[in-house]
CSV table of C-alpha atoms and ligand atoms in Angstrom, one decimal:
chain,number,residue,atom,x,y,z
A,2,MET,CA,197.1,30.0,99.2
A,3,ASN,CA,200.5,30.3,97.6
A,4,ASP,CA,201.7,26.8,98.4
A,5,ARG,CA,198.7,25.1,96.9
A,6,VAL,CA,199.9,25.6,93.3
A,7,PRO,CA,203.2,23.9,93.7
A,8,LYS,CA,201.5,21.0,95.5
A,9,ARG,CA,199.1,20.6,92.5
A,10,LEU,CA,202.1,20.8,90.2
A,11,VAL,CA,204.0,18.2,92.2
A,12,ALA,CA,201.0,15.9,92.2
A,13,ARG,CA,200.6,16.2,88.5
A,14,ALA,CA,204.3,15.6,87.8
A,15,ARG,CA,204.3,12.6,90.1
A,16,HIS,CA,201.2,11.2,88.3
A,17,ARG,CA,203.0,11.7,85.0
A,18,LEU,CA,206.1,10.0,86.3
A,19,VAL,CA,204.0,7.0,87.5
A,20,VAL,CA,202.3,6.7,84.1
A,21,ARG,CA,205.6,6.9,82.3
A,22,LEU,CA,207.2,4.3,84.5
A,23,THR,CA,204.2,2.0,84.1
A,24,ILE,CA,204.5,2.3,80.3
A,25,ILE,CA,208.2,1.6,80.4
A,26,GLY,CA,207.6,-1.4,82.7
A,27,VAL,CA,205.0,-2.9,80.5
A,28,ALA,CA,207.2,-2.4,77.4
A,29,VAL,CA,210.2,-4.0,79.0
A,30,ALA,CA,208.0,-7.0,80.2
A,31,ILE,CA,206.6,-7.4,76.6
A,32,ALA,CA,210.1,-7.2,75.2
A,33,MET,CA,211.3,-9.9,77.7
A,34,VAL,CA,208.4,-12.2,76.9
A,35,ALA,CA,208.9,-11.7,73.2
A,36,GLY,CA,212.6,-12.3,73.5
A,37,ALA,CA,212.1,-15.5,75.6
A,38,ALA,CA,209.5,-16.7,73.2
A,39,THR,CA,211.8,-16.1,70.2
A,40,PHE,CA,214.7,-17.8,72.0
A,41,VAL,CA,212.5,-20.9,72.7
A,42,PHE,CA,210.7,-21.1,69.4
A,43,TRP,CA,213.9,-20.6,67.3
A,44,GLY,CA,215.5,-23.5,69.2
A,45,ALA,CA,218.4,-21.2,70.1
A,46,TYR,CA,219.2,-23.2,73.3
A,47,ASN,CA,221.3,-26.2,72.6
A,48,VAL,CA,219.9,-29.2,74.5
A,49,SER,CA,222.8,-31.6,73.7
A,50,ALA,CA,224.1,-33.6,76.7
A,51,LEU,CA,227.6,-32.5,75.7
A,52,GLN,CA,226.8,-28.8,75.7
A,53,GLN,CA,226.9,-27.9,79.4
A,54,HIS,CA,224.7,-25.0,80.6
A,55,THR,CA,226.5,-21.6,80.7
A,56,GLU,CA,228.0,-20.7,84.0
A,57,PRO,CA,225.1,-18.3,85.0
A,58,VAL,CA,222.4,-20.8,84.0
A,59,TYR,CA,224.3,-23.6,85.9
A,60,THR,CA,224.6,-21.6,89.0
A,61,LEU,CA,220.9,-20.5,88.9
A,62,LEU,CA,219.7,-24.0,88.4
A,63,ASN,CA,221.9,-25.4,91.1
A,64,THR,CA,220.7,-22.7,93.6
A,65,ALA,CA,217.1,-23.5,92.7
A,66,LEU,CA,217.9,-27.2,93.3
A,67,ASN,CA,219.6,-26.7,96.6
A,68,ARG,CA,216.9,-24.3,97.9
A,69,SER,CA,214.1,-26.7,96.7
A,70,ILE,CA,215.5,-29.7,98.4
A,71,ARG,CA,216.3,-27.9,101.7
A,72,GLN,CA,212.8,-26.4,101.8
A,73,ARG,CA,211.1,-29.8,101.2
A,74,ALA,CA,213.3,-31.8,103.7
A,75,GLU,CA,212.7,-29.4,106.6
A,76,ASP,CA,210.0,-31.3,108.3
A,77,ILE,CA,211.3,-34.9,107.7
A,78,GLU,CA,212.1,-36.7,110.9
A,79,VAL,CA,215.3,-38.6,110.8
A,80,PRO,CA,215.3,-42.1,112.5
A,81,PRO,CA,218.5,-43.4,114.1
A,82,LEU,CA,220.9,-44.4,111.3
A,83,ASP,CA,223.8,-45.9,113.2
A,84,ASP,CA,222.7,-49.6,113.2
A,85,PRO,CA,225.3,-51.4,111.0
A,86,ALA,CA,222.6,-53.9,109.8
A,87,MET,CA,220.7,-50.9,108.3
A,88,ALA,CA,223.7,-49.7,106.3
A,89,GLU,CA,224.4,-53.2,105.2
A,90,GLN,CA,221.0,-53.6,103.8
A,91,GLY,CA,221.4,-50.1,102.2
A,92,LEU,CA,224.5,-51.3,100.5
A,93,ARG,CA,222.6,-54.2,98.9
A,94,TYR,CA,220.1,-51.8,97.5
A,95,TYR,CA,222.8,-49.4,96.4
A,96,ARG,CA,224.6,-52.0,94.4
A,97,GLU,CA,221.3,-53.1,92.8
A,98,LYS,CA,220.0,-49.7,91.8
A,99,CYS,CA,222.4,-46.8,92.2
A,100,VAL,CA,226.0,-47.8,91.4
A,101,GLN,CA,225.4,-47.9,87.6
A,102,CYS,CA,224.9,-44.1,87.6
A,103,HIS,CA,226.7,-42.9,90.7
A,104,GLY,CA,229.6,-45.3,90.9
A,105,ALA,CA,231.1,-46.2,94.3
A,106,PRO,CA,234.6,-46.1,96.0
A,107,GLY,CA,236.8,-47.6,93.4
A,108,ILE,CA,233.9,-48.3,91.0
A,109,SER,CA,233.3,-46.2,87.9
A,110,ARG,CA,229.9,-45.1,86.7
A,111,ASP,CA,228.7,-47.3,83.7
A,112,ASP,CA,228.2,-45.9,80.2
A,113,VAL,CA,224.8,-44.3,80.9
A,114,GLY,CA,226.0,-42.8,84.1
A,115,LYS,CA,229.1,-41.3,82.4
A,116,GLY,CA,227.2,-39.8,79.5
A,117,MET,CA,224.5,-38.0,81.5
A,118,THR,CA,224.1,-34.2,81.9
A,119,PRO,CA,224.1,-33.3,84.7
A,120,VAL,CA,226.5,-36.0,85.6
A,121,PRO,CA,225.2,-38.2,88.5
A,122,SER,CA,226.6,-36.8,91.7
A,123,ASN,CA,229.5,-38.2,93.6
A,124,LEU,CA,227.5,-39.4,96.7
A,125,ALA,CA,230.5,-39.5,99.1
A,126,HIS,CA,230.6,-35.7,98.5
A,127,THR,CA,226.8,-35.5,98.9
A,128,ALA,CA,227.0,-37.3,102.2
A,129,ARG,CA,229.3,-34.6,103.4
A,130,SER,CA,227.4,-31.7,102.1
A,131,ARG,CA,223.7,-32.6,102.6
A,132,SER,CA,221.7,-33.7,105.7
A,133,PRO,CA,220.3,-37.2,105.9
A,134,ALA,CA,216.8,-35.6,105.6
A,135,GLU,CA,217.7,-33.9,102.3
A,136,ILE,CA,219.2,-37.1,101.0
A,137,PHE,CA,216.2,-39.1,102.0
A,138,TRP,CA,213.9,-36.6,100.2
A,139,THR,CA,216.0,-36.7,97.0
A,140,ILE,CA,216.0,-40.5,96.8
A,141,LYS,CA,212.3,-40.6,97.5
A,142,HIS,CA,211.2,-38.0,95.1
A,143,GLY,CA,213.9,-37.8,92.4
A,144,ILE,CA,215.0,-34.7,90.6
A,145,LYS,CA,213.2,-33.8,87.4
A,146,MET,CA,215.1,-33.0,84.2
A,147,THR,CA,218.3,-34.6,85.6
A,148,GLY,CA,217.7,-38.3,85.2
A,149,MET,CA,217.6,-39.0,88.9
A,150,PRO,CA,214.6,-41.2,89.3
A,151,SER,CA,212.1,-41.1,92.2
A,152,TRP,CA,212.4,-44.4,94.1
A,153,GLN,CA,209.3,-44.4,96.2
A,154,PHE,CA,207.6,-47.1,94.1
A,155,ILE,CA,210.6,-49.3,94.3
A,156,PHE,CA,211.5,-48.8,98.0
A,157,THR,CA,209.5,-48.2,101.1
A,158,ASP,CA,210.5,-45.3,103.4
A,159,ALA,CA,212.2,-47.7,105.7
A,160,GLU,CA,214.3,-49.1,102.9
A,161,ILE,CA,215.2,-45.6,101.7
A,162,TRP,CA,216.5,-44.8,105.2
A,163,GLU,CA,218.6,-47.9,105.0
A,164,ILE,CA,220.2,-46.5,101.8
A,165,VAL,CA,220.7,-43.2,103.6
A,166,ALA,CA,222.4,-45.0,106.4
A,167,PHE,CA,224.8,-46.6,103.9
A,168,LEU,CA,225.4,-43.3,102.1
A,169,MET,CA,226.4,-41.6,105.4
A,170,GLN,CA,229.2,-44.2,105.7
A,171,MET,CA,230.4,-43.7,102.2
A,172,PRO,CA,232.9,-40.8,102.8
A,173,ARG,CA,234.8,-43.1,105.1
A,174,LEU,CA,235.2,-46.0,102.7
A,175,SER,CA,238.3,-46.6,100.7
A,176,PRO,CA,237.9,-48.8,97.5
A,177,ALA,CA,239.3,-51.7,99.5
A,178,ASP,CA,236.8,-51.2,102.4
A,179,TYR,CA,234.0,-51.1,99.9
A,180,GLN,CA,235.1,-54.3,98.2
A,181,ALA,CA,235.4,-56.1,101.5
A,182,TRP,CA,232.0,-55.0,102.6
A,183,VAL,CA,230.4,-56.0,99.3
A,184,ALA,CA,232.0,-59.5,99.6
A,185,GLU,CA,230.5,-59.7,103.1
A,186,VAL,CA,226.9,-58.8,102.1
A,187,LYS,CA,227.0,-61.0,99.0
A,188,LYS,CA,226.8,-64.0,101.3
A,189,ALA,CA,223.3,-63.3,102.5
A,190,SER,CA,220.3,-61.5,101.1
A,191,THR,CA,216.9,-60.8,102.6
A,192,SER,CA,213.7,-59.1,101.3
A,193,ALA,CA,210.3,-58.8,102.9
A,194,THR,CA,207.2,-57.8,101.1
A,195,PRO,CA,205.2,-55.1,102.9
A,196,PRO,CA,201.6,-55.9,103.8
A,197,VAL,CA,198.9,-54.8,101.3
A,198,SER,CA,196.5,-52.0,102.4
A,199,THR,CA,193.3,-50.4,101.0
A,200,PRO,CA,193.7,-49.2,97.4
A,201,ASP,CA,194.5,-45.5,97.2
A,202,PRO,CA,193.7,-43.9,93.8
A,203,GLU,CA,195.8,-40.8,94.3
A,204,ARG,CA,198.8,-43.0,95.1
A,205,GLY,CA,197.9,-45.0,92.0
A,206,ARG,CA,198.0,-41.8,89.9
A,207,LEU,CA,201.5,-41.0,91.1
A,208,ALA,CA,202.6,-44.6,90.7
A,209,MET,CA,201.9,-44.3,87.0
A,210,TYR,CA,204.6,-41.7,86.8
A,211,GLY,CA,206.8,-44.0,88.8
A,212,TYR,CA,206.4,-46.9,86.4
A,213,ALA,CA,206.6,-44.7,83.3
A,214,CYS,CA,203.2,-45.7,82.1
A,215,ILE,CA,203.0,-42.2,80.5
A,216,ALA,CA,205.8,-43.2,78.1
A,217,CYS,CA,203.2,-45.3,76.3
A,218,HIS,CA,199.7,-44.1,77.3
A,219,ARG,CA,197.8,-40.9,77.4
A,220,ILE,CA,196.2,-40.9,80.9
A,221,PRO,CA,193.7,-38.3,82.1
A,222,GLY,CA,195.1,-36.5,85.2
A,223,LEU,CA,198.7,-37.1,84.2
A,224,VAL,CA,201.0,-34.8,82.2
A,225,GLY,CA,203.3,-36.5,79.7
A,226,PRO,CA,204.6,-36.9,76.2
A,227,GLN,CA,201.2,-37.7,74.7
A,228,VAL,CA,202.2,-40.7,72.6
A,229,ASP,CA,200.0,-43.6,71.8
A,230,VAL,CA,202.2,-46.7,71.9
A,231,GLY,CA,199.4,-48.2,74.0
A,232,PRO,CA,195.7,-47.1,73.9
A,233,PRO,CA,194.8,-43.9,75.6
A,234,LEU,CA,193.3,-44.8,79.0
A,235,GLU,CA,190.5,-42.2,78.9
A,236,GLY,CA,187.2,-44.1,79.7
A,237,ILE,CA,189.0,-47.2,80.8
A,238,GLY,CA,186.8,-47.5,83.8
A,239,GLU,CA,183.8,-48.0,81.5
A,240,ARG,CA,185.3,-50.4,79.0
A,241,ARG,CA,184.0,-54.0,78.9
A,242,TYR,CA,187.4,-55.6,78.2
A,243,ILE,CA,191.0,-55.0,79.2
A,244,ALA,CA,193.3,-55.2,76.1
A,245,GLY,CA,190.3,-56.8,74.3
A,246,VAL,CA,190.8,-60.1,76.1
A,247,LEU,CA,190.0,-59.9,79.8
A,248,THR,CA,186.7,-58.9,81.4
A,249,ASN,CA,187.2,-55.4,82.9
A,250,ASN,CA,186.9,-55.7,86.7
A,251,PHE,CA,189.1,-54.7,89.6
A,252,ASP,CA,190.9,-58.1,90.2
A,253,ASN,CA,191.5,-58.6,86.5
A,254,MET,CA,192.9,-55.1,86.1
A,255,VAL,CA,195.3,-55.8,89.1
A,256,HIS,CA,196.3,-59.0,87.4
A,257,TRP,CA,196.8,-57.3,84.0
A,258,LEU,CA,198.9,-54.5,85.4
A,259,GLN,CA,201.2,-57.0,87.1
A,260,HIS,CA,201.4,-59.7,84.4
A,261,PRO,CA,200.3,-58.4,81.0
A,262,THR,CA,202.4,-61.0,79.1
A,263,GLU,CA,200.9,-63.8,81.2
A,264,VAL,CA,197.4,-62.6,80.1
A,265,ASP,CA,198.4,-62.3,76.5
A,266,PRO,CA,201.8,-63.5,75.4
A,267,LEU,CA,201.7,-61.4,72.3
A,268,THR,CA,200.9,-58.1,73.9
A,269,ALA,CA,203.2,-55.2,73.4
A,270,MET,CA,202.7,-54.1,77.0
A,271,PRO,CA,205.7,-55.2,79.0
A,272,ASP,CA,205.8,-56.7,82.5
A,273,LEU,CA,206.9,-53.7,84.6
A,274,GLY,CA,207.4,-55.3,88.0
A,275,VAL,CA,204.4,-53.5,89.4
A,276,THR,CA,203.9,-54.6,93.1
A,277,GLU,CA,200.6,-55.9,94.3
A,278,GLN,CA,199.9,-52.7,96.3
A,279,ASP,CA,200.8,-50.4,93.4
A,280,ALA,CA,198.7,-52.4,91.0
A,281,MET,CA,195.7,-52.1,93.3
A,282,ASN,CA,196.2,-48.3,93.7
A,283,ILE,CA,196.5,-47.9,89.9
A,284,ALA,CA,193.5,-50.1,89.3
A,285,ALA,CA,191.5,-47.9,91.8
A,286,TYR,CA,192.5,-44.8,89.9
A,287,LEU,CA,191.8,-46.3,86.4
A,288,SER,CA,188.3,-47.5,87.6
A,289,LEU,CA,187.4,-43.8,88.1
A,290,LEU,CA,188.1,-42.8,84.5
A,291,ASP,CA,184.8,-42.6,82.6
B,414,HEC,C1,219.8,-43.2,85.8
B,414,HEC,C2,220.9,-42.6,86.6
B,414,HEC,C3,220.7,-42.6,88.1
B,414,HEC,C4,220.3,-43.6,89.0
B,414,HEC,C5,220.0,-45.0,88.6
B,414,HEC,C6,220.3,-43.0,90.3
B,414,HEC,N1,220.7,-41.7,90.2
B,414,HEC,FE1,220.9,-40.4,91.8
B,414,HEC,N2,221.2,-38.9,90.5
B,414,HEC,C7,221.3,-39.0,89.2
B,414,HEC,C8,221.5,-37.7,88.6
B,414,HEC,C9,221.7,-37.3,87.2
B,414,HEC,C10,221.5,-36.8,89.7
B,414,HEC,C11,221.5,-35.2,89.7
B,414,HEC,C12,222.9,-34.6,89.8
B,414,HEC,C13,222.7,-33.1,89.8
B,414,HEC,O1,221.7,-32.6,90.0
B,414,HEC,O2,223.8,-32.5,89.6
B,414,HEC,C14,221.3,-37.6,90.9
B,414,HEC,C15,221.3,-37.0,92.2
B,414,HEC,C16,221.2,-37.8,93.3
B,414,HEC,C17,221.3,-37.3,94.7
B,414,HEC,C18,221.4,-35.8,95.1
B,414,HEC,C19,222.9,-35.5,95.0
B,414,HEC,C20,223.2,-34.1,95.4
B,414,HEC,O3,224.4,-33.9,95.7
B,414,HEC,O4,222.4,-33.3,95.5
B,414,HEC,C21,221.2,-38.3,95.5
B,414,HEC,C22,221.2,-38.3,97.1
B,414,HEC,C23,221.1,-39.5,94.7
B,414,HEC,N3,221.0,-39.2,93.4
B,414,HEC,C24,221.0,-40.8,95.2
B,414,HEC,C25,220.7,-41.9,94.5
B,414,HEC,C26,220.4,-43.2,95.0
B,414,HEC,C27,220.4,-43.6,96.4
B,414,HEC,C28,220.1,-44.1,93.9
B,414,HEC,C29,219.7,-45.5,93.9
B,414,HEC,C30,218.5,-45.8,94.7
B,414,HEC,C31,220.2,-43.2,92.7
B,414,HEC,N4,220.6,-42.0,93.1
B,414,HEC,C32,220.1,-43.7,91.4
B,414,HEC,C33,221.2,-40.1,88.4
B,414,HEC,C34,220.9,-41.4,88.9
B,415,HEC,C1,206.1,-49.9,76.5
B,415,HEC,C2,204.8,-49.4,76.5
B,415,HEC,C3,203.9,-49.5,77.6
B,415,HEC,C4,204.0,-49.2,79.0
B,415,HEC,C5,205.3,-48.7,79.6
B,415,HEC,C6,202.8,-49.5,79.6
B,415,HEC,N1,201.8,-49.9,78.7
B,415,HEC,FE1,199.9,-50.3,79.0
B,415,HEC,N2,199.7,-51.0,77.2
B,415,HEC,C7,200.6,-50.9,76.2
B,415,HEC,C8,200.1,-51.5,75.0
B,415,HEC,C9,200.8,-51.7,73.7
B,415,HEC,C10,198.8,-51.9,75.3
B,415,HEC,C11,197.8,-52.7,74.4
B,415,HEC,C12,197.9,-54.1,74.7
B,415,HEC,C13,197.1,-55.1,74.0
B,415,HEC,O1,196.0,-54.7,73.5
B,415,HEC,O2,197.5,-56.2,73.9
B,415,HEC,C14,198.6,-51.6,76.7
B,415,HEC,C15,197.4,-51.8,77.3
B,415,HEC,C16,197.1,-51.3,78.6
B,415,HEC,C17,195.8,-51.3,79.2
B,415,HEC,C18,194.5,-51.9,78.6
B,415,HEC,C19,193.9,-50.8,77.7
B,415,HEC,C20,192.7,-51.2,77.0
B,415,HEC,O3,192.2,-50.3,76.3
B,415,HEC,O4,192.2,-52.3,77.2
B,415,HEC,C21,195.9,-50.7,80.4
B,415,HEC,C22,194.8,-50.5,81.4
B,415,HEC,C23,197.3,-50.3,80.6
B,415,HEC,N3,197.9,-50.7,79.4
B,415,HEC,C24,197.8,-49.7,81.7
B,415,HEC,C25,199.1,-49.4,81.9
B,415,HEC,C26,199.7,-48.9,83.1
B,415,HEC,C27,198.9,-48.5,84.3
B,415,HEC,C28,201.0,-48.8,82.9
B,415,HEC,C29,202.1,-48.5,83.9
B,415,HEC,C30,202.1,-49.3,85.1
B,415,HEC,C31,201.3,-49.3,81.5
B,415,HEC,N4,200.1,-49.6,80.9
B,415,HEC,C32,202.6,-49.3,80.9
B,415,HEC,C33,201.9,-50.4,76.3
B,415,HEC,C34,202.5,-50.0,77.5
């Protein structure tokens, strides 16, 4: 009989405590959201490329980056990378597309590469600190908000592995080794176009990020800056003409996407070097927009 009273009291006290903690928790959460909103809307954070993140923000972002890449690279199977011909081809691609930002042994980053924040990584260091699978994933997908582009619409997987094969050699190269190797590969160059397969609209949707179509067009299904340099592409599947000059059908769309200035020399849409396969994939996606 006696011990029932304290039990009830204890239960009531516990209930009160839970209610109070909940109120405090909700109040703290509201204060944090309000604080964050004020911080964002007042423009308190300096986005200048010269103003590095504070140390805690930098560490936090870097940890998120490392964890994200490791997680996504886990299931990637690494092919053999020790064939010298592979690394040699990788070096060609590297000189064409990467050295401007990342530099190379004895070669400085160019003005864009020097001025970026975060600064494009020293890839000799990367080759020592990351696995080939992680490097492959990074090249293929890019890193948002850093300026590191995704290269999957420029290079096939096999070509990206060639770049990885080259990068794994990089820590061992002195500036003189690098120059000698460059002189060697300059003598010959090869490139093969991969065979064309059935148009894939989803691949086409992603390709429109890869070719920066969203820099000029609003496109349903893609998130972007919402500018109208070119016409919004909503309903393009139903339109009679492409750019007002070409009957809208699949083949003409593929042609337009690859060679807009050939179709209309005065058009403001630039030739973007869209490959046949990517143009077909994009045309397949656009044909679905009604
Ligand atoms: C427009 C400049 C630019 C170009 C071109 C560029 N990158 Fe990058 N890259 C960056 C930036 C910026 C980072 C991010 C650095 C960071 O997160 O600290 C980066 C990161 C990377 C990383 C991850 C490094 C690490 O340590 O985590 C790899 C690997 C890489 N790039 C490879 C390449 C390859 C290969 C090419 C050429 C096919 C290339 N990049 C072209 C700017 C560029
Ligand atoms: C630099 C800006 C720019 C970029 C990048 C760009 N476009 Fe365009 N695009 C234009 C302009 C401007 C027009 C209008 C051309 C005209 O009417 O002569 C246009 C027209 C078009 C049209 C015809 C629209 C219509 O209403 O008939 C399509 C389709 C199109 N672009 C798709 C794309 C795709 C897909 C990409 C990426 C591969 C892309 N554009 C990249 C500027 C751009």
